PDB file of C-alpha atoms and ligand atoms in Angstrom:
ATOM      1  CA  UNK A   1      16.102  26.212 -15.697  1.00 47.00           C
ATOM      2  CA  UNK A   2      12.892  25.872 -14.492  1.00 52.00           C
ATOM      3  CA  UNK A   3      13.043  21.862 -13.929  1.00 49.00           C
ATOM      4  CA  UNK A   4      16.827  22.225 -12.711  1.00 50.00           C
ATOM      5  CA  UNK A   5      15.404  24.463  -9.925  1.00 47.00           C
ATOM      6  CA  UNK A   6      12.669  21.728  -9.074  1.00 48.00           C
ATOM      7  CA  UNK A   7      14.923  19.120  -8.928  1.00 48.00           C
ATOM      8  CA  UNK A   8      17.381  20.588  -6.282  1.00 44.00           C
ATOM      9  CA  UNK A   9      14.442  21.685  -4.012  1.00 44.00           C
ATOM     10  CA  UNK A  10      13.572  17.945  -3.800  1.00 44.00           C
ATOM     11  CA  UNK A  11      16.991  17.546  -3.491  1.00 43.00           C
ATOM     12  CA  UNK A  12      17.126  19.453  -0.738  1.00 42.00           C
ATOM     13  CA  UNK A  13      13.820  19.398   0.675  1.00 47.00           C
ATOM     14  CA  UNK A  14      15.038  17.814   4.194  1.00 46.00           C
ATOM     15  CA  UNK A  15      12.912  14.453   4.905  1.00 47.00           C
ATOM     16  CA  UNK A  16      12.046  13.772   1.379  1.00 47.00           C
ATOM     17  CA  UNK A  17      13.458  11.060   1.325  1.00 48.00           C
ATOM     18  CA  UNK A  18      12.664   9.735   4.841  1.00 60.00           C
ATOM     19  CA  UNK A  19       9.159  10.842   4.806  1.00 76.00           C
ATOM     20  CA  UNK A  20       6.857   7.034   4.499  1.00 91.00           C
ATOM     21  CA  UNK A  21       3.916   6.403   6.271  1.00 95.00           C
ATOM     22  CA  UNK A  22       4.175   2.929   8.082  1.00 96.00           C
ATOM     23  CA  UNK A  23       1.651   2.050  10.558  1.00 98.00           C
ATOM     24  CA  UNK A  24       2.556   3.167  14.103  1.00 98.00           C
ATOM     25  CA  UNK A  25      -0.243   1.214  16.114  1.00 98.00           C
ATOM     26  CA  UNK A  26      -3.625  -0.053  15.327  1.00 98.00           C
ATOM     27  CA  UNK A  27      -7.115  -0.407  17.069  1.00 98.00           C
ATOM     28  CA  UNK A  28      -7.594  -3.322  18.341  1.00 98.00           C
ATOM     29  CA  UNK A  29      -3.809  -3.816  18.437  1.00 98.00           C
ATOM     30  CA  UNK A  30      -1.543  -5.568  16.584  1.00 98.00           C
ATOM     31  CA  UNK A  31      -1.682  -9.123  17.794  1.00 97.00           C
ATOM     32  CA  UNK A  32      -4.510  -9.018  19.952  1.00 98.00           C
ATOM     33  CA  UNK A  33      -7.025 -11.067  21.027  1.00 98.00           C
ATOM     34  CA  UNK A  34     -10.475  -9.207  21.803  1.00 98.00           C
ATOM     35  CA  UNK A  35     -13.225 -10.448  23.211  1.00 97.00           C
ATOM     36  CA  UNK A  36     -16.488  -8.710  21.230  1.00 97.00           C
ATOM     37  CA  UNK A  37     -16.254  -8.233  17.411  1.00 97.00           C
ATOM     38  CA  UNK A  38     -15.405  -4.442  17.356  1.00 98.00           C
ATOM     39  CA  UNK A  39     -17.272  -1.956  15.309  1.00 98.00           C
ATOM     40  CA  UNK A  40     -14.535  -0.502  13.335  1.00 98.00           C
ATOM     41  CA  UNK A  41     -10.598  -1.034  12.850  1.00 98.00           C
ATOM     42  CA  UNK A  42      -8.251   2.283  13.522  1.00 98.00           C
ATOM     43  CA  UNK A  43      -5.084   1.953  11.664  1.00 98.00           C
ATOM     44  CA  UNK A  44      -2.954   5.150  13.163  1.00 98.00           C
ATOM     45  CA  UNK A  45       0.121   5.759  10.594  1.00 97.00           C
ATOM     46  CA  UNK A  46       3.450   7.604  11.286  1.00 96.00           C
ATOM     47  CA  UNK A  47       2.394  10.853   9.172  1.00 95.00           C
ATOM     48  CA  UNK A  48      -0.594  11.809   7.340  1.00 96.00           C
ATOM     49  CA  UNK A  49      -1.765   9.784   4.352  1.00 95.00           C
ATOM     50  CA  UNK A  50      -3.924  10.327   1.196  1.00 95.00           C
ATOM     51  CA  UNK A  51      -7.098   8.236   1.515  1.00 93.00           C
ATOM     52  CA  UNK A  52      -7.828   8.194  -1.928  1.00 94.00           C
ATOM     53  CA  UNK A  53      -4.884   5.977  -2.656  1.00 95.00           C
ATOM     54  CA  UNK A  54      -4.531   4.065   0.419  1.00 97.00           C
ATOM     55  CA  UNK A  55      -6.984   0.693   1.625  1.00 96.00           C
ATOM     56  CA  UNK A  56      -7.800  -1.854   3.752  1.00 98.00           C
ATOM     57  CA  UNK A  57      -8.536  -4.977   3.047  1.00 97.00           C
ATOM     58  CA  UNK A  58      -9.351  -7.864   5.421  1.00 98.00           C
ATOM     59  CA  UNK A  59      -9.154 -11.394   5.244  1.00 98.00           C
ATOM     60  CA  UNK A  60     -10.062 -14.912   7.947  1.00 96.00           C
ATOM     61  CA  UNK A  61      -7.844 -16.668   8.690  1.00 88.00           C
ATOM     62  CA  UNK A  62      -8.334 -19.138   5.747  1.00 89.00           C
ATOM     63  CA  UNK A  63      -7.992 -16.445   3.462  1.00 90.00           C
ATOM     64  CA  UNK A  64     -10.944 -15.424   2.146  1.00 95.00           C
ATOM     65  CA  UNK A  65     -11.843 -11.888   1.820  1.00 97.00           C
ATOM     66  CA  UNK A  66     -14.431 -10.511   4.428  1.00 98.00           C
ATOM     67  CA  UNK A  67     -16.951  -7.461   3.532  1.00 98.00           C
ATOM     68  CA  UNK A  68     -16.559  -4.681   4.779  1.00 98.00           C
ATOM     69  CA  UNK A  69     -16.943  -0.619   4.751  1.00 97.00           C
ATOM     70  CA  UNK A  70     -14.482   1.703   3.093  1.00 96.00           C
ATOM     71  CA  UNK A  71     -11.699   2.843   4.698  1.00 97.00           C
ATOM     72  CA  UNK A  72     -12.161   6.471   5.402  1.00 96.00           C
ATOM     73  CA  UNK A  73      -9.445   8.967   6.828  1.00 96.00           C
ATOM     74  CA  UNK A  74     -10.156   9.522  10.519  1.00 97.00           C
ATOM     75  CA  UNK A  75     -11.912  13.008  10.688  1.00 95.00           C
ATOM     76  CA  UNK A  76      -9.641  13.734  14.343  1.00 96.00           C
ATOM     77  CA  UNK A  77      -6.502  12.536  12.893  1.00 97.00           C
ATOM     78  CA  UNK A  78      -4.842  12.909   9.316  1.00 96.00           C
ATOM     79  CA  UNK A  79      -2.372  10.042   9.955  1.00 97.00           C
ATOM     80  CA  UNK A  80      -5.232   7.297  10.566  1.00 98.00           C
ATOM     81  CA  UNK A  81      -7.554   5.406   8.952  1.00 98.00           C
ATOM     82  CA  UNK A  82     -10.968   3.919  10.016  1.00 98.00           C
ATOM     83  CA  UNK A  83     -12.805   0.669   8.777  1.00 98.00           C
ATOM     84  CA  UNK A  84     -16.063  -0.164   9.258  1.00 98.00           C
ATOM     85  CA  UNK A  85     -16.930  -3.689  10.052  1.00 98.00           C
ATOM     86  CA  UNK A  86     -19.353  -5.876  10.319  1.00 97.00           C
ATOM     87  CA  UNK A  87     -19.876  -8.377  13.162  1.00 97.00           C
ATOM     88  CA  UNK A  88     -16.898 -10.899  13.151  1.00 97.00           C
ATOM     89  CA  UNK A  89     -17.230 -14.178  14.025  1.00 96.00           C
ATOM     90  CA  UNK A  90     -14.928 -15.643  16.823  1.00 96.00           C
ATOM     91  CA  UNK A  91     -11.564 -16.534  15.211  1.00 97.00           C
ATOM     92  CA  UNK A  92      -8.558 -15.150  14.062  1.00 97.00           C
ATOM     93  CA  UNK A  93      -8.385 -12.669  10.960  1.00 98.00           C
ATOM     94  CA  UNK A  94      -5.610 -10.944   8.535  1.00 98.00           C
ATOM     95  CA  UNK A  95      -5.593  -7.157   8.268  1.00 98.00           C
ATOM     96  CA  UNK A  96      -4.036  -5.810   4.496  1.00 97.00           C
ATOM     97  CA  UNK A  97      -3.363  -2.526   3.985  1.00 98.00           C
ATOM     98  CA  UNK A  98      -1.734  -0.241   2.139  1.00 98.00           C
ATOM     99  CA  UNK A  99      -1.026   3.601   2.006  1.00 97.00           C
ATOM    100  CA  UNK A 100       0.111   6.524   0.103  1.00 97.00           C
ATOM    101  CA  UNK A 101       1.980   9.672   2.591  1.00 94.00           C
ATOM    102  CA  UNK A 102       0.926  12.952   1.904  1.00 86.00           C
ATOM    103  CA  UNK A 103       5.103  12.679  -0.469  1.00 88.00           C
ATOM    104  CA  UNK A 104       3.591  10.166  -2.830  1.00 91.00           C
ATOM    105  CA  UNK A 105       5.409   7.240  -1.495  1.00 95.00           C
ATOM    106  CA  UNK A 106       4.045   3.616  -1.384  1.00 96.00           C
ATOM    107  CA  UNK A 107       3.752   2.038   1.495  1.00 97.00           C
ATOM    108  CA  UNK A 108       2.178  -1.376   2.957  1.00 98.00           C
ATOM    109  CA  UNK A 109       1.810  -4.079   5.156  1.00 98.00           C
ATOM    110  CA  UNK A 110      -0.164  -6.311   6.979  1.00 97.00           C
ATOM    111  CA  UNK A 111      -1.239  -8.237  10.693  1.00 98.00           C
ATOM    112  CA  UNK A 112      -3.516  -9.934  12.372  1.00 97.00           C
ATOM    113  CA  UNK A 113      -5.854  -9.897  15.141  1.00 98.00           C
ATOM    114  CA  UNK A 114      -8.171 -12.520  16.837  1.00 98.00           C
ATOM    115  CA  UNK A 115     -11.945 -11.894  18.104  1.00 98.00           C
ATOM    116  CA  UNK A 116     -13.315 -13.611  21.220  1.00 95.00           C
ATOM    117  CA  UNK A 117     -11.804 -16.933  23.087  1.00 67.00           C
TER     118      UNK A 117
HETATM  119 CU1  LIG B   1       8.284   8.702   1.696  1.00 70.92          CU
END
């Protein structure tokens, strides 16, 4: 009885099913082109997430993985997540991330974003 009860509140719980975290804007933005290497990426998500399963990973152009801080949930704002970085060279680079909403679902995703010129 017990488990038949839990099931039909998730059943019924409305936005269950609706409720994944994809990334609503970024800072610096999606695409962009910015002239100094900034000191952190902002990735702002559609709900809240849980940071302990959720990353960022980022990668140059070529590929290859660059060092950086852990991504940490944004202490203003449940829903993003901050990177620290260190300086970036001018040229383009490949942001990878991925997320877990506050429902357990999976989410992830990726873009890029070019420094100076
Ligand atoms: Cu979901």
């Amino acid at each position: 009885m017990r488990w038949l009860v839990f099931g039909l509140l998730i059943a019924l719980t409305p936005g269950a099913a609706s409720g994944h975290a994809f990334l609503d804007h970024a800072v610096p933005a999606v695409g962009a082109t910015v002239a100094a290497s900034p000191p952190t990426l902002q990735l702002v998500f559609s709900e809240p997430i849980e940071p302990r399963f959720s990353g960022v990973e980022l990668a140059s152009a070529a590929g290859g993985p660059v060092a950086t801080g852990t991504a940490a949930l944004d202490p203003r704002n449940p829903a993003a997540l901050v990177l620290p970085l260190p300086t970036l060279m001018p040229g383009r680079y490949r942001v990878n991330w991925h997320v877990v909403s506050a429902d357990t679902h999976r989410t992830e995703g990726s873009y890029e974003f070019s420094v100076g010129r």
